Coordinates of C-alpha atoms in Angstrom, one line a residue:
M336 CA -13.7 53.4 -16.9
P337 CA -12.6 55.7 -14.1
K338 CA -10.5 53.1 -12.3
P339 CA -7.9 50.6 -13.7
V340 CA -9.1 47.6 -15.7
L341 CA -8.0 44.3 -14.2
S342 CA -9.2 41.7 -16.7
I343 CA -10.6 41.7 -20.3
A344 CA -12.3 38.9 -22.2
I345 CA -12.9 39.1 -25.9
Y346 CA -15.9 37.4 -27.6
P347 CA -14.7 34.0 -28.9
G348 CA -15.9 34.7 -32.5
Y349 CA -14.5 38.3 -32.6
A350 CA -12.5 37.8 -35.8
E351 CA -15.1 35.7 -37.7
A352 CA -18.2 37.7 -36.9
P353 CA -17.8 41.4 -37.7
G354 CA -21.2 42.2 -36.2
R355 CA -20.2 40.6 -32.9
R356 CA -17.1 42.5 -32.0
V357 CA -17.7 42.6 -28.3
V358 CA -15.3 42.7 -25.3
C359 CA -16.1 42.3 -21.6
C360 CA -13.9 43.9 -19.0
G361 CA -13.9 44.2 -15.2
G362 CA -11.8 46.5 -13.0
Q363 CA -11.0 48.1 -9.7
D364 CA -14.3 49.9 -9.4
G365 CA -16.3 46.6 -9.3
R366 CA -18.1 47.1 -12.6
L367 CA -18.4 44.4 -15.4
V368 CA -18.9 46.3 -18.7
L369 CA -19.9 44.8 -22.0
S370 CA -18.7 47.0 -24.9
R371 CA -19.9 46.6 -28.5
R372 CA -18.3 48.3 -31.5
G373 CA -20.8 50.3 -33.4
A374 CA -20.8 52.1 -36.8
L375 CA -20.2 55.5 -35.3
E376 CA -19.4 54.9 -31.6
A377 CA -19.0 52.0 -29.1
K378 CA -21.9 51.0 -26.9
H379 CA -21.3 50.1 -23.2
A380 CA -23.7 48.1 -21.0
T381 CA -23.0 47.4 -17.3
L382 CA -23.8 43.8 -16.5
H383 CA -22.7 43.9 -12.8
L384 CA -21.9 46.5 -10.2
G385 CA -20.7 46.2 -6.6
E386 CA -19.1 43.3 -4.5
G387 CA -15.6 44.7 -4.9
P388 CA -13.0 44.6 -7.6
I389 CA -13.3 42.1 -10.5
S390 CA -10.1 40.2 -10.7
C391 CA -10.8 37.8 -13.6
V392 CA -13.2 37.6 -16.6
R393 CA -13.4 34.6 -18.9
W394 CA -15.7 34.1 -22.0
R395 CA -16.7 30.8 -23.5
G396 CA -19.5 30.6 -26.1
P397 CA -22.4 32.7 -24.9
L398 CA -21.3 32.4 -21.2
V399 CA -19.2 35.0 -19.4
A400 CA -17.8 34.2 -15.9
W401 CA -16.2 36.8 -13.6
A402 CA -14.6 36.5 -10.2
T403 CA -14.4 38.8 -7.2
A404 CA -13.0 38.2 -3.7
K405 CA -16.4 37.1 -2.6
S406 CA -17.9 35.0 -5.4
V407 CA -17.9 33.9 -9.0
K408 CA -20.9 34.7 -11.2
L409 CA -21.9 33.5 -14.7
V410 CA -24.3 35.1 -17.2
D411 CA -25.5 34.2 -20.7
V412 CA -24.9 37.4 -22.8
D413 CA -27.3 36.2 -25.5
T414 CA -30.3 35.8 -23.3
H415 CA -29.1 38.0 -20.4
Q416 CA -29.9 35.0 -18.1
K417 CA -28.1 34.6 -14.8
V418 CA -26.6 31.2 -15.0
G419 CA -24.8 30.7 -11.7
F420 CA -23.5 32.1 -8.4
I421 CA -20.7 30.3 -6.5
P422 CA -19.8 32.0 -3.2
C423 CA -16.3 31.8 -1.8
S424 CA -16.1 29.4 1.2
S425 CA -13.4 31.4 3.1
A426 CA -11.8 34.8 3.2
Q427 CA -9.5 35.5 0.2
T428 CA -6.3 37.6 0.0
G429 CA -7.4 38.5 -3.6
G430 CA -9.8 37.6 -6.3
G431 CA -10.4 34.1 -7.8
H432 CA -8.9 32.7 -11.0
L433 CA -11.0 31.2 -13.8
C434 CA -10.3 28.7 -16.6
W435 CA -12.7 27.2 -19.1
L436 CA -12.0 23.5 -19.7
S437 CA -14.8 23.0 -22.2
D438 CA -18.1 24.6 -23.1
T439 CA -19.7 23.0 -20.0
A440 CA -16.8 22.8 -17.5
L441 CA -15.3 25.8 -15.6
L442 CA -12.4 25.6 -13.2
I443 CA -12.3 28.1 -10.3
G444 CA -9.2 28.7 -8.2
W445 CA -9.3 30.3 -4.7
D446 CA -6.2 30.8 -2.5
Q447 CA -6.1 27.1 -1.3
E448 CA -9.0 25.5 -3.1
V449 CA -10.0 24.6 -6.7
L450 CA -13.6 24.0 -7.8
L451 CA -14.9 22.2 -10.9
V452 CA -18.2 23.7 -12.0
E453 CA -20.4 22.0 -14.6
L454 CA -22.9 24.0 -16.8
R455 CA -26.1 22.1 -17.6
Q456 CA -29.4 22.8 -19.4
M457 CA -32.7 22.6 -17.7
G458 CA -34.1 20.2 -20.3
D459 CA -34.0 19.1 -23.9
G460 CA -34.4 22.0 -26.3
V461 CA -34.5 24.5 -23.4
A462 CA -31.7 27.1 -23.7
V463 CA -31.7 27.7 -19.9
H464 CA -28.4 26.9 -18.2
F465 CA -27.5 26.5 -14.6
A466 CA -24.2 25.9 -12.8
E467 CA -23.4 23.1 -10.3
V468 CA -20.2 22.5 -8.3
L469 CA -19.0 18.9 -8.9
R470 CA -15.8 18.7 -7.0
K471 CA -13.7 20.7 -4.5
M472 CA -10.0 20.0 -4.2
P473 CA -7.5 21.5 -1.6
V474 CA -4.8 22.6 -4.1
P475 CA -3.3 26.0 -4.8
G476 CA -5.6 28.2 -6.8
E477 CA -2.6 29.7 -8.6
L478 CA -2.7 26.6 -10.7
V479 CA -5.9 27.7 -12.4
R480 CA -4.3 31.1 -13.4
Q481 CA -1.4 29.2 -14.9
L482 CA -3.7 26.9 -16.8
A483 CA -5.6 29.9 -18.2
Q484 CA -2.4 31.3 -19.6
L485 CA -1.7 28.1 -21.7
D486 CA -2.3 28.1 -25.4
S487 CA -6.0 28.3 -25.9
A488 CA -5.8 25.9 -28.9
L489 CA -4.6 23.2 -26.5
T490 CA -7.8 22.8 -24.6
P491 CA -7.2 20.7 -21.4
C492 CA -8.9 17.3 -21.1
P493 CA -11.1 17.6 -18.0
T494 CA -10.8 13.9 -17.1
A495 CA -7.0 13.9 -17.2
L496 CA -6.8 17.2 -15.4
M497 CA -9.1 16.1 -12.6
A498 CA -7.0 13.0 -12.1
A499 CA -3.9 15.2 -11.7
L500 CA -5.6 17.7 -9.4
A501 CA -7.0 14.9 -7.2
R502 CA -3.3 14.0 -6.4
W503 CA -1.8 17.5 -6.4
P504 CA -0.2 18.1 -2.9
R505 CA -0.6 21.5 -1.3
R506 CA 3.2 22.0 -1.3
A507 CA 3.5 21.5 -5.1
K508 CA 3.7 25.0 -6.6
P509 CA 2.6 25.3 -10.3
T510 CA 6.0 26.3 -11.6
A511 CA 6.5 27.2 -15.3
A512 CA 8.3 23.9 -16.0
L513 CA 5.5 21.9 -14.4
M514 CA 2.8 23.8 -16.3
A515 CA 4.7 23.3 -19.6
N516 CA 4.6 19.6 -19.0
L517 CA 1.0 19.7 -18.1
Q518 CA 0.2 21.6 -21.3
R519 CA 1.9 18.8 -23.3
A520 CA 0.1 16.2 -21.3
L521 CA -3.4 17.7 -21.7
R522 CA -3.4 18.0 -25.5
P523 CA -6.9 16.7 -26.6
G524 CA -6.9 13.4 -28.4
E525 CA -3.1 12.8 -28.0
K526 CA -2.3 9.3 -26.8
S527 CA 1.1 7.9 -25.8
L528 CA 2.1 5.4 -28.5
E529 CA 4.5 2.5 -28.4
G530 CA 8.0 3.7 -29.2
C531 CA 7.2 7.5 -29.1
L532 CA 9.1 9.9 -26.8
S533 CA 7.3 10.6 -23.6
W534 CA 7.2 14.0 -21.9
E535 CA 9.4 14.4 -18.8
P536 CA 11.0 17.3 -17.0
Q537 CA 14.4 18.2 -18.3
G538 CA 17.5 18.9 -16.3
D539 CA 17.4 18.2 -12.5
E540 CA 15.4 15.4 -11.0
P541 CA 11.8 16.4 -10.4
E542 CA 10.4 17.2 -7.0
E543 CA 8.4 14.4 -5.4
Q544 CA 5.1 16.4 -5.4
A545 CA 5.5 17.5 -9.0
A546 CA 6.5 14.0 -10.1
E547 CA 3.4 12.6 -8.5
V548 CA 1.2 14.9 -10.5
L549 CA 2.9 14.2 -13.8
A550 CA 2.8 10.5 -13.0
S551 CA -0.9 10.5 -12.4
L552 CA -1.4 12.0 -15.9
H553 CA 0.9 9.4 -17.5
E554 CA -1.1 6.7 -15.7
T555 CA -4.4 8.2 -17.0
R556 CA -3.0 8.3 -20.5
G557 CA -1.9 4.7 -20.3
D558 CA 1.9 5.4 -20.2
V559 CA 2.5 3.7 -16.8
E560 CA 6.1 2.9 -17.6
T561 CA 7.0 6.6 -17.8
A562 CA 4.9 7.2 -14.7
A563 CA 6.9 4.7 -12.7
R564 CA 10.2 6.1 -14.0
L565 CA 9.2 9.6 -12.9
L566 CA 8.2 8.4 -9.4
A567 CA 11.4 6.4 -9.0
R568 CA 13.6 9.4 -10.1
A569 CA 11.7 11.6 -7.6
K570 CA 12.1 8.9 -4.8
S571 CA 8.3 8.9 -4.3
P572 CA 6.9 5.9 -2.4
R573 CA 3.9 5.9 -4.7
V574 CA 6.0 4.0 -7.2
F575 CA 5.3 0.7 -5.3
P576 CA 1.5 0.6 -5.5
L577 CA 1.8 1.8 -9.1
L578 CA 4.0 -1.1 -10.0
K579 CA 1.9 -3.6 -8.0
K580 CA -1.2 -2.5 -9.9
H581 CA 0.2 -2.7 -13.4
L582 CA 2.9 -5.4 -13.3
P583 CA 0.5 -8.3 -13.9
A584 CA -0.5 -6.6 -17.2
G585 CA 3.2 -6.7 -18.3
H586 CA 3.5 -2.9 -18.9
F587 CA 7.1 -2.7 -17.5
S588 CA 9.7 -4.2 -19.8
G589 CA 12.6 -2.6 -18.0
A590 CA 11.4 -2.8 -14.4
A591 CA 14.4 -4.9 -13.3
A592 CA 16.8 -2.1 -14.3
A593 CA 15.1 0.2 -11.6
L594 CA 15.7 -2.4 -8.9
P595 CA 18.6 -0.6 -7.2
Q596 CA 16.6 2.6 -7.0
L597 CA 13.6 0.7 -5.5
V598 CA 15.8 -1.0 -2.9
A599 CA 17.4 2.4 -2.0
L600 CA 13.9 4.0 -1.7
D601 CA 12.3 1.4 0.6
T602 CA 14.0 -2.0 1.0
A603 CA 11.1 -3.7 2.7
E604 CA 8.6 -2.7 0.0
A605 CA 11.1 -3.5 -2.7
I606 CA 11.7 -7.1 -1.6
R607 CA 8.0 -7.7 -1.1
L608 CA 7.3 -6.5 -4.6
A609 CA 10.2 -8.6 -6.0
A610 CA 9.0 -11.7 -4.2
E611 CA 5.5 -11.3 -5.6
F612 CA 6.7 -10.8 -9.2
P613 CA 9.8 -13.1 -9.6
S614 CA 9.4 -13.2 -13.4
T615 CA 9.9 -9.5 -13.6
F616 CA 12.6 -9.2 -10.9
P617 CA 14.9 -12.3 -11.2
P618 CA 15.9 -13.6 -7.7
A619 CA 19.6 -13.5 -8.6
D620 CA 19.4 -9.8 -9.5
V621 CA 17.5 -9.1 -6.3
L622 CA 20.1 -10.9 -4.1
A623 CA 22.9 -9.0 -5.9
A624 CA 21.1 -5.7 -5.1
L625 CA 20.7 -6.7 -1.4
V626 CA 24.4 -7.7 -0.9
P627 CA 25.5 -4.1 0.2
L628 CA 22.7 -4.1 2.8
G629 CA 23.8 -7.3 4.6
E630 CA 22.6 -10.8 5.0
C631 CA 19.6 -10.0 7.1
W632 CA 17.8 -8.5 4.1
E633 CA 18.8 -11.5 1.9
L634 CA 17.3 -13.8 4.5
R635 CA 14.1 -11.7 4.7
Y636 CA 13.7 -11.7 0.9
L637 CA 14.3 -15.5 0.6
R638 CA 11.8 -16.3 3.4
I639 CA 9.1 -14.3 1.6
L640 CA 10.1 -15.8 -1.8
S641 CA 10.0 -19.4 -0.4
E642 CA 6.3 -18.7 0.5
T643 CA 5.3 -17.0 -2.8
A644 CA 7.4 -18.8 -5.4
P645 CA 9.4 -21.7 -3.8
D646 CA 10.3 -23.1 -7.2
V647 CA 12.6 -20.2 -8.0
A648 CA 13.9 -19.6 -4.5
N649 CA 17.5 -20.5 -3.6
L650 CA 16.5 -22.7 -0.7
G651 CA 20.1 -23.9 0.0
R652 CA 21.1 -20.3 0.5
L653 CA 18.0 -19.8 2.7
V654 CA 19.0 -22.7 5.0
E655 CA 22.6 -21.3 5.3
L656 CA 21.4 -17.8 6.2
M657 CA 18.8 -19.1 8.7
A658 CA 21.5 -21.3 10.4
A659 CA 23.9 -18.3 10.7
L660 CA 21.4 -15.6 11.7
Q661 CA 18.3 -17.3 13.2
P662 CA 19.3 -20.9 14.3
H663 CA 16.3 -21.0 16.7
R664 CA 14.0 -21.0 13.7
L665 CA 16.0 -23.5 11.6
A666 CA 14.3 -26.6 12.9
S667 CA 10.8 -25.6 11.8
L668 CA 12.2 -24.5 8.4
L669 CA 14.0 -27.8 7.8
D670 CA 11.0 -29.8 9.0
K671 CA 8.9 -28.1 6.2
L672 CA 11.5 -28.3 3.5
L673 CA 12.4 -31.9 4.2
Q674 CA 8.8 -33.0 4.1
E675 CA 8.5 -31.3 0.7
Q676 CA 11.9 -32.8 -0.4
A677 CA 13.1 -29.3 -1.3
V678 CA 16.5 -29.8 0.2
G679 CA 18.8 -32.8 0.9
A680 CA 18.8 -34.3 4.4
Q681 CA 22.6 -34.8 4.5
E682 CA 23.2 -31.2 3.4
A683 CA 20.7 -29.9 6.0
L684 CA 22.5 -32.0 8.7
E685 CA 25.9 -30.5 7.9
V686 CA 24.6 -27.0 8.0
S687 CA 22.6 -27.4 11.2
W688 CA 25.4 -29.3 13.0
A689 CA 27.9 -26.6 12.1
A690 CA 25.6 -24.0 13.5
G691 CA 25.2 -25.9 16.8
A692 CA 21.4 -26.2 16.3
L693 CA 20.6 -29.5 18.0
D694 CA 16.9 -29.5 17.3
A695 CA 17.5 -28.8 13.6
S696 CA 20.2 -31.5 13.5
A697 CA 17.7 -33.9 15.1
V698 CA 15.2 -33.1 12.3
A699 CA 17.8 -33.9 9.6
V700 CA 18.9 -37.0 11.4
A701 CA 15.3 -38.3 11.7
A702 CA 14.9 -37.6 7.9
L703 CA 17.9 -39.8 7.3
G704 CA 16.1 -42.6 9.1
H705 CA 18.0 -42.5 12.4
T706 CA 15.1 -41.9 14.8
R707 CA 16.9 -43.1 17.9
E708 CA 19.9 -40.8 17.4
A709 CA 17.5 -37.9 16.7
F710 CA 15.7 -38.7 20.0
D711 CA 19.0 -38.6 21.9
L712 CA 19.8 -35.2 20.4
L713 CA 16.5 -33.8 21.4
L714 CA 16.8 -35.3 24.9
Q715 CA 19.8 -33.0 25.5
Q716 CA 17.5 -30.0 25.1
G717 CA 14.7 -31.4 27.2
L718 CA 12.4 -34.3 27.7
S719 CA 9.4 -32.6 26.2
K720 CA 11.1 -32.1 22.8
A721 CA 12.2 -35.7 22.8
L722 CA 8.6 -36.8 23.5
E723 CA 7.3 -34.7 20.6
L724 CA 9.6 -36.7 18.3
E725 CA 8.3 -40.0 19.8
G726 CA 4.7 -38.9 19.0
K727 CA 5.6 -38.2 15.4
A728 CA 7.6 -41.5 14.9
Q729 CA 5.1 -44.0 13.7
G730 CA 7.2 -47.0 12.7
D731 CA 9.8 -46.6 15.4
A732 CA 7.4 -45.8 18.3
F733 CA 7.9 -49.2 20.1
E734 CA 11.7 -49.0 19.8
L735 CA 11.7 -45.4 21.2
K736 CA 9.6 -46.5 24.2
E737 CA 12.0 -49.3 25.0
H738 CA 14.9 -46.9 24.7
L739 CA 13.1 -44.5 27.0
L740 CA 12.6 -47.2 29.6
T741 CA 16.2 -48.1 29.5
L742 CA 17.3 -44.5 29.9
A743 CA 14.9 -44.1 32.9
A744 CA 16.4 -47.2 34.5
Q745 CA 19.9 -45.7 34.1
D746 CA 19.3 -42.0 35.0
A747 CA 17.3 -41.0 38.1
H748 CA 16.6 -37.5 36.8
I749 CA 15.2 -38.8 33.5
C750 CA 13.1 -41.2 35.5
G751 CA 11.7 -38.4 37.7
R752 CA 10.9 -36.2 34.7
L753 CA 9.1 -39.0 33.0
L754 CA 6.9 -39.7 36.0
N755 CA 6.1 -36.0 36.3
E756 CA 4.8 -35.8 32.7
N757 CA 1.0 -35.7 32.4
D758 CA 0.8 -37.1 28.8
L759 CA 3.1 -40.1 28.9
P760 CA 3.4 -42.5 26.0
I761 CA 4.4 -45.2 28.6
K762 CA 2.3 -46.4 31.5
A763 CA 3.7 -45.3 34.9
V764 CA 3.6 -48.9 36.2
E765 CA 6.1 -49.9 33.4
I766 CA 8.5 -47.1 34.6
F767 CA 8.3 -48.2 38.2
R768 CA 9.0 -51.8 37.1
S769 CA 12.1 -50.7 35.2
I770 CA 13.6 -48.9 38.3
P771 CA 16.4 -51.0 39.6
P772 CA 17.1 -51.4 43.3
G773 CA 19.2 -48.6 44.7
L774 CA 18.3 -45.9 42.0
A775 CA 17.6 -42.8 44.1
V776 CA 14.8 -41.0 42.2
P777 CA 14.2 -37.5 43.6
G778 CA 10.7 -37.2 45.2
I779 CA 9.8 -40.8 44.3
S780 CA 7.0 -41.0 46.9
V781 CA 5.3 -37.8 45.7
L782 CA 5.7 -38.9 42.0
A783 CA 4.2 -42.3 42.9
L784 CA 1.2 -40.7 44.6
K785 CA 0.6 -38.4 41.5
A786 CA 0.9 -41.4 39.2
L787 CA -1.7 -43.3 41.2
Q788 CA -4.1 -40.4 41.2
R789 CA -3.8 -40.0 37.4
A790 CA -4.4 -43.8 37.0
E791 CA -7.4 -43.7 39.2
S792 CA -8.9 -40.7 37.4
V793 CA -8.5 -42.4 34.0
R794 CA -10.0 -45.7 35.3
T795 CA -12.9 -43.9 37.1
P796 CA -13.5 -40.5 35.5
G797 CA -16.2 -39.5 38.2
L798 CA -13.8 -40.1 41.1
T799 CA -12.4 -36.6 41.1
S800 CA -15.7 -34.8 40.9
L801 CA -17.1 -37.1 43.6
C802 CA -14.3 -36.3 46.0
E803 CA -14.7 -32.6 45.4
H804 CA -18.5 -33.0 46.1
E805 CA -17.8 -34.8 49.4
D806 CA -15.4 -32.0 50.5
M807 CA -18.2 -29.4 50.2
D808 CA -19.5 -27.5 53.3
E809 CA -21.8 -29.6 55.4
T810 CA -24.6 -27.0 55.2
S811 CA -24.6 -27.2 51.4
P812 CA -27.4 -29.3 49.8
K813 CA -26.3 -32.8 48.6
H814 CA -27.9 -34.7 45.8
V815 CA -27.7 -38.5 45.5

């Protein structure tokens, strides 16, 4: 050939078939030449000419594939049939890279794109092939060249390789160390067995992108524990969905040992995962891992755990943390826990009283059976809160009403606020009767008028609408 040869492919059965000692080469002059060894001299046949330099030639069975900067073509050298033409989708800095995955699967790598091409027959018993692009993946095409340089005896498994390429980030370069691990991962028929050594990068911690690729292969092969360990070492957030997906199947015997790494990687995701699977991540170990981060994270974890697995949650510690950090939410928490008898009322009262949470203290006092004392505590925060307790107290409702009337007779401000409430548990007339002579209730005349109007609207529901109708403009139509 007058110009340098860039790629050579030898007939796969060159050593076994003396009569088929054929090589195919492509070069700088853009010619693809098929050379056969003859008895006296070699015979050369040009299969392709033009379209620029041929950068790569690969031979599998009867099919030869070659790549230029513009396209990839395939031909059947037995029948001289043109099998396929795959054009390049964008301008390339150089030619493409080719790698046969099997007799019917070809991998094409451009600068920033990898294509999976499948070779099919037209029909049963018809030796006519055609090529079809199945998938396109935005990953570096250099990976295909690296795959083609692997030991040809270790034919990659297309399914596992596609699972890796689908998750291969653009920034992950196919380094020699990574390709060596891929080669070991893609050995045909090899499965990860219980107790056998798994393949992992040696030396420094793996980069996040490379670890995600290797982890996807581990997951495809069924070795999810090694996949999780790789992702955790590389500090990849993909470890959390992987654990959540496979933890119910019990694949991770040593997941609790990785808890400090998970907490350091993403504390919020770690506590949600630990709360969802308390049998795998013991709550005591989780709380110990959260101690360096402060009590806020302990509270957050215990709140989630009290919803997902209340039987194993340390509810006493939850009440203490809530009283110290979020006392305004303590009352609702105690109300729920005391109804479920998850905590003791006396213990809850001591904690809430020490935190100065009057509404939470009132909940605990009411749980101890002292409804009137709880009512007085809530009255210090407002009449509306005290009336809420009166509505919940079934057996002590009458006693609380009498106590409320006594307070109204003694305190003019309480009396005024009672008369100003719309939904009163006591009739307004009873409040007016309880007012002693000389008690100066602010705005008593206005409050009396409002109480009278409410009483009239209850007694005659159509009164209000009738009054509004009578106030309409005289020119408006009236209906009797």
